[in-house]
Structure formats: C-alpha cells, structure tokens
Short mmCIF file of C-alpha atoms in Angstrom, two decimals:
data_model
loop_
_atom_site.label_atom_id
_atom_site.label_comp_id
_atom_site.label_asym_id
_atom_site.label_seq_id
_atom_site.Cartn_x
_atom_site.Cartn_y
_atom_site.Cartn_z
CA MET A 148 63.79 71.70 8.89
CA ALA A 149 61.14 74.26 9.90
CA ARG A 150 61.22 77.75 8.10
CA LEU A 151 60.94 80.78 10.23
CA LYS A 152 59.00 83.76 9.43
CA LEU A 153 59.14 86.93 11.26
CA LYS A 154 56.65 89.86 10.97
CA LEU A 155 57.97 93.07 12.59
CA GLN A 156 55.38 95.98 12.98
CA LEU A 157 55.80 99.40 14.58
CA TYR A 158 52.76 100.82 16.03
CA CYS A 159 51.56 104.32 16.45
CA GLY A 160 48.76 104.00 18.87
CA ASP A 161 46.55 101.51 17.50
CA GLU A 162 47.62 102.02 13.91
CA ILE A 163 50.60 100.23 12.12
CA ALA A 164 52.97 102.88 11.18
CA MET A 165 55.33 100.53 9.43
CA GLY A 166 55.31 96.62 8.75
CA PRO A 167 56.23 94.30 5.96
CA GLY A 168 53.28 95.29 3.77
CA LYS A 169 53.86 99.15 4.11
CA ALA A 170 57.49 98.60 3.36
CA ASP A 171 56.86 96.67 0.17
CA LEU A 172 54.31 99.51 -0.83
CA LEU A 173 57.09 102.06 -0.38
CA GLU A 174 59.47 100.25 -2.41
CA ALA A 175 56.88 99.89 -5.17
CA ILE A 176 55.95 103.59 -5.09
CA ALA A 177 59.75 104.44 -5.18
CA ARG A 178 60.25 102.08 -8.33
CA GLU A 179 56.93 103.01 -10.17
CA GLY A 180 56.78 106.66 -9.20
CA SER A 181 53.07 106.69 -8.64
CA ILE A 182 50.64 105.30 -5.93
CA SER A 183 48.41 103.83 -8.66
CA ALA A 184 51.24 102.02 -10.56
CA ALA A 185 52.60 100.74 -7.10
CA ALA A 186 49.16 99.49 -6.32
CA ARG A 187 48.67 97.64 -9.75
CA GLU A 188 52.15 96.21 -9.20
CA LEU A 189 51.27 94.69 -5.90
CA GLY A 190 47.74 93.74 -6.86
CA MET A 191 45.97 95.98 -4.30
CA SER A 192 43.30 98.51 -5.07
CA TYR A 193 44.33 102.09 -5.44
CA ARG A 194 41.99 102.86 -2.45
CA ARG A 195 43.76 100.53 -0.19
CA ALA A 196 47.35 101.75 -1.36
CA TRP A 197 46.07 105.34 -0.87
CA LEU A 198 44.80 104.30 2.78
CA LEU A 199 48.12 102.71 3.70
CA VAL A 200 50.20 105.93 2.43
CA ASP A 201 47.69 108.23 4.37
CA THR A 202 48.33 106.01 7.69
CA MET A 203 52.14 106.13 7.26
CA ASN A 204 52.19 109.91 6.64
CA GLY A 205 50.01 110.65 9.61
CA CYS A 206 52.04 108.26 11.92
CA PHE A 207 55.36 109.45 10.97
CA ARG A 208 56.25 113.18 12.19
CA GLU A 209 57.33 113.80 8.62
CA PRO A 210 55.50 112.41 5.41
CA LEU A 211 57.19 109.38 3.63
CA VAL A 212 55.39 109.80 0.52
CA GLU A 213 54.60 113.13 -1.46
CA ALA A 214 53.33 114.22 -4.78
CA ARG A 215 55.84 114.61 -7.41
CA PRO A 216 55.65 118.31 -8.35
CA GLY A 217 54.28 119.51 -11.64
CA GLY A 218 52.25 116.54 -12.49
CA GLY A 219 48.94 117.95 -12.98
CA SER A 220 46.39 115.25 -13.44
CA ASN A 221 49.32 112.78 -14.04
CA ALA A 222 50.95 113.63 -10.87
CA GLY A 223 52.89 110.83 -9.48
CA ALA A 224 54.43 110.10 -6.02
CA LYS A 225 57.75 109.68 -4.69
CA LEU A 226 59.46 109.00 -1.35
CA THR A 227 60.66 111.72 0.74
CA ALA A 228 64.19 111.83 2.07
CA GLY A 229 62.66 110.67 5.41
CA GLY A 230 60.64 107.97 3.54
CA ALA A 231 63.75 106.46 2.01
CA ALA A 232 65.38 106.66 5.45
CA ALA A 233 62.53 104.92 7.10
CA LEU A 234 62.33 102.33 4.52
CA ALA A 235 66.04 101.50 4.88
CA ALA A 236 65.87 101.42 8.66
CA PHE A 237 62.96 99.06 8.67
CA ARG A 238 64.76 96.62 6.22
CA ALA A 239 67.90 96.77 8.20
CA LEU A 240 66.08 96.10 11.43
CA SER A 241 64.15 93.22 10.08
CA ALA A 242 67.41 91.59 8.79
CA GLN A 243 68.88 92.23 12.24
CA VAL A 244 65.93 90.66 14.12
CA GLU A 245 65.96 87.53 11.73
CA GLY A 246 69.54 87.10 12.07
CA GLY A 247 68.93 86.99 15.89
CA ALA A 248 66.51 83.97 15.67
CA SER A 249 69.20 81.46 16.25
CA GLY A 250 70.55 79.35 19.07
CA ALA A 251 69.45 76.56 21.22
CA ASP A 252 65.88 77.16 21.38
CA PHE A 253 65.61 77.78 17.56
CA GLU A 254 67.42 74.50 16.94
CA MET A 255 65.33 72.56 19.26
CA LEU A 256 62.14 73.86 17.32
CA GLU A 257 63.81 73.23 14.01
CA LYS A 258 64.52 69.71 14.79
CA ALA A 259 61.20 69.05 16.36
CA ILE A 260 59.18 70.18 13.42
CA ARG A 261 58.70 68.22 10.22
CA LYS A 262 59.75 69.69 6.71
CA THR A 263 56.36 69.14 5.59
CA PRO A 264 53.02 67.91 7.17
CA PRO A 265 52.73 64.16 7.00
CA MET B 76 57.66 106.49 20.99
CA ALA B 77 56.70 103.69 18.71
CA ARG B 78 55.66 100.38 19.98
CA LEU B 79 57.29 97.35 18.36
CA LYS B 80 55.33 94.00 17.78
CA LEU B 81 57.16 90.97 16.56
CA LYS B 82 55.33 88.04 15.37
CA LEU B 83 57.34 85.03 15.01
CA GLN B 84 56.07 81.83 13.13
CA LEU B 85 57.54 78.39 12.48
CA TYR B 86 56.51 76.85 9.21
CA CYS B 87 56.19 73.14 8.29
CA GLY B 88 55.62 73.42 4.46
CA ASP B 89 52.71 75.86 4.17
CA GLU B 90 51.18 75.13 7.64
CA ILE B 91 52.15 77.24 10.60
CA ALA B 92 53.57 74.61 13.10
CA MET B 93 54.06 77.16 15.91
CA GLY B 94 53.13 80.89 16.28
CA PRO B 95 51.71 83.14 18.99
CA GLY B 96 48.15 82.02 18.84
CA LYS B 97 49.10 78.33 18.93
CA ALA B 98 51.44 79.05 21.83
CA ASP B 99 48.58 80.71 23.78
CA LEU B 100 46.43 77.68 23.09
CA LEU B 101 49.02 75.29 24.36
CA GLU B 102 49.22 77.44 27.60
CA ALA B 103 45.54 77.40 28.09
CA ILE B 104 45.35 73.64 27.59
CA ALA B 105 48.03 73.16 30.23
CA ARG B 106 46.01 75.55 32.54
CA GLU B 107 42.65 74.29 31.88
CA GLY B 108 43.34 70.55 31.31
CA SER B 109 40.98 70.20 28.22
CA ILE B 110 40.72 71.64 24.62
CA SER B 111 37.17 72.68 25.06
CA ALA B 112 37.91 74.67 28.35
CA ALA B 113 40.91 76.06 26.73
CA ALA B 114 39.02 77.32 23.63
CA ARG B 115 36.25 78.81 26.06
CA GLU B 116 39.06 80.80 27.72
CA LEU B 117 40.44 82.11 24.58
CA GLY B 118 37.01 82.93 23.00
CA MET B 119 37.40 80.60 20.07
CA SER B 120 35.05 77.67 18.96
CA TYR B 121 36.10 74.14 20.07
CA ARG B 122 36.33 73.10 16.44
CA ARG B 123 38.99 75.94 15.60
CA ALA B 124 41.06 74.81 18.83
CA TRP B 125 40.79 71.33 17.82
CA LEU B 126 41.97 72.22 14.27
CA LEU B 127 45.05 74.16 15.74
CA VAL B 128 46.05 71.23 17.85
CA ASP B 129 45.70 68.83 14.94
CA THR B 130 47.95 71.00 12.85
CA MET B 131 50.46 71.25 15.68
CA ASN B 132 50.30 67.38 16.28
CA GLY B 133 50.83 66.93 12.59
CA CYS B 134 53.63 69.46 11.94
CA PHE B 135 55.90 68.19 14.92
CA ARG B 136 57.49 64.67 15.00
CA GLU B 137 55.92 64.03 18.29
CA PRO B 138 52.59 65.19 19.22
CA LEU B 139 52.34 68.23 21.49
CA VAL B 140 48.84 67.53 22.93
CA GLU B 141 47.54 64.32 24.09
CA ALA B 142 44.35 62.99 25.79
CA ARG B 143 44.59 62.56 29.42
CA PRO B 144 44.05 58.93 30.14
CA GLY B 145 40.91 57.49 31.91
CA GLY B 146 38.68 60.37 31.05
CA GLY B 147 35.94 58.61 29.14
CA SER B 148 33.34 60.99 27.68
CA ASN B 149 34.93 63.75 30.10
CA ALA B 150 38.52 63.09 28.70
CA GLY B 151 40.58 65.94 28.84
CA ALA B 152 44.03 66.90 27.25
CA LYS B 153 47.36 67.69 28.43
CA LEU B 154 50.77 68.83 27.00
CA THR B 155 53.24 65.98 26.33
CA ALA B 156 56.76 66.57 27.55
CA GLY B 157 57.51 67.46 24.09
CA GLY B 158 54.82 69.91 24.06
CA ALA B 159 55.78 71.64 27.15
CA ALA B 160 59.57 71.79 25.92
CA ALA B 161 58.41 73.25 22.39
CA LEU B 162 56.18 75.84 24.11
CA ALA B 163 58.87 76.87 26.54
CA ALA B 164 61.61 77.17 23.43
CA PHE B 165 59.08 79.11 21.46
CA ARG B 166 58.60 81.70 24.39
CA ALA B 167 62.23 82.02 25.05
CA LEU B 168 63.02 82.20 21.19
CA SER B 169 60.34 85.23 21.00
CA ALA B 170 61.86 86.86 24.08
CA GLN B 171 65.40 86.72 22.44
CA VAL B 172 64.03 87.95 19.16
CA GLU B 173 62.37 90.90 20.86
CA GLY B 174 65.32 91.64 22.86
CA GLY B 175 67.45 91.97 19.69
CA ALA B 176 65.25 94.56 18.12
CA SER B 177 67.29 97.46 19.31
CA GLY B 178 70.17 99.70 17.86
CA ALA B 179 70.40 102.62 15.60
CA ASP B 180 67.76 101.46 13.15
CA PHE B 181 65.15 100.95 15.89
CA GLU B 182 65.95 104.36 17.38
CA MET B 183 65.70 106.05 14.19
CA LEU B 184 62.13 104.47 13.59
CA GLU B 185 61.06 104.95 17.06
CA LYS B 186 62.09 108.83 16.81
CA ALA B 187 60.48 109.33 13.51
CA ILE B 188 56.95 107.71 14.51
CA ARG B 189 54.50 109.55 16.74
CA LYS B 190 53.23 108.32 19.84
CA THR B 191 49.68 108.48 18.60
CA PRO B 192 48.14 109.55 15.23
CA PRO B 193 47.52 113.22 15.00
#
C-alpha cells in the first residue's frame, strides 16, 4: 500500500514562517536549551539553525525563541510562550490534515500504487 | 494573514509515485500529447520528464503514460485510462486535504504570522 506524506507550510510573504523542519528545530531548542545544541542534534550547522530561528522570529508577530537570561557567553535559548503555542498548533494542524487524507480518492491511489518499485 | 501551502506525496518504497510535480507533468502530457512538448512547457529537460514518467509507470500497477500508437519517430504520448483516473484522484485528494486545514489551530497560526516579513 502507498505511504502518504504531507508537508504543511505556512508562508509569510515569500518566506516559510513554519513548516516541518522549523517545527523540528523548535522542539530541539526546547529540549536542548540552546540553538547550537539543537543544531548539533539535528545535524545542521549553527548558522543554518540561527537563520531558521531568525526567519521565524521575523515572520511571527511575537518572537518564538528568545535568549535565556543570565547566560553570558554560555547563553542558551528557549521557546517563548508564543513559540510553544505556535509549535503545538502546527503539530495539531498537521495531524488534523493527515487524518483528513482518507476516503475514496485516497483508497483508489493506495490500491493503484505498488508497495515497492518492481 | 499567513498563506498555507500543502504538499501531498504518495510513496512507493523510497520513490515518490505521485506528487504535485508529477501531477503537473501528467496534465501537460495530456494537453501536449508528448513527453518532450510537456517538458518544454514546464521548463524541464526531456531526460528529467522521461525519468519522472518512468518512475510513475514503475510505481503504479498499471502504467499511467503510454506511447500514442502509430507515431513512428514522431510518436507522442498520452495518459492511459488509469493515468487519467490517478491524476483526477490526486487532484481531488489534494483539494480535500487543503479544505481540511482549518479550525482553531489554523486560525491561531494565521493570526500569529505577519502577512509579510518586517
């Protein structure tokens, strides 16, 4: 049976304000407590992670990620309340959309597609 | 308000059997009557279009695209009945899934994201 993959992205002009990669990064920042540790965990450069955070913070009316206070040169990062809420809403919306991919059209495609290429 | 973009892909093992790009190619083949003319219309190389068709034909139990009979060296291509049905089902499923991206989580994100970056 065919496997369905759904990619949901929310745009701010031509920029992606939120999508699966950015949601994964927010989760890693919440878990790790810093952008650099989150980047390491996801196997991306610090520069790339920082740019993704910068895009999110610019696209949302309130920043999603902020520096943890008092860190000095070891300052970490954490999600704001708005960041945690946006992440939760994105995950819930993704699950809702995936749950809606059913019915006759999906079944027709699922039956017509092989499980693996011949 | 944020703009939502949804990308729906159906996998066959590690290969994408059907997605937005392949659906666009099927539509162009149906319109143009050949893979090379469809490739030109979409601004992709003939080689790339041919590979996408080859992947689709391998991933589906019945081929979606076949040579038009009697063409000789000018042989064109057309969708099979199964190809036209798969394309229609994919477009319908995509519209259904997009219509399902609403509700409180979507509204929360839509309000929190700027229309354009600052």
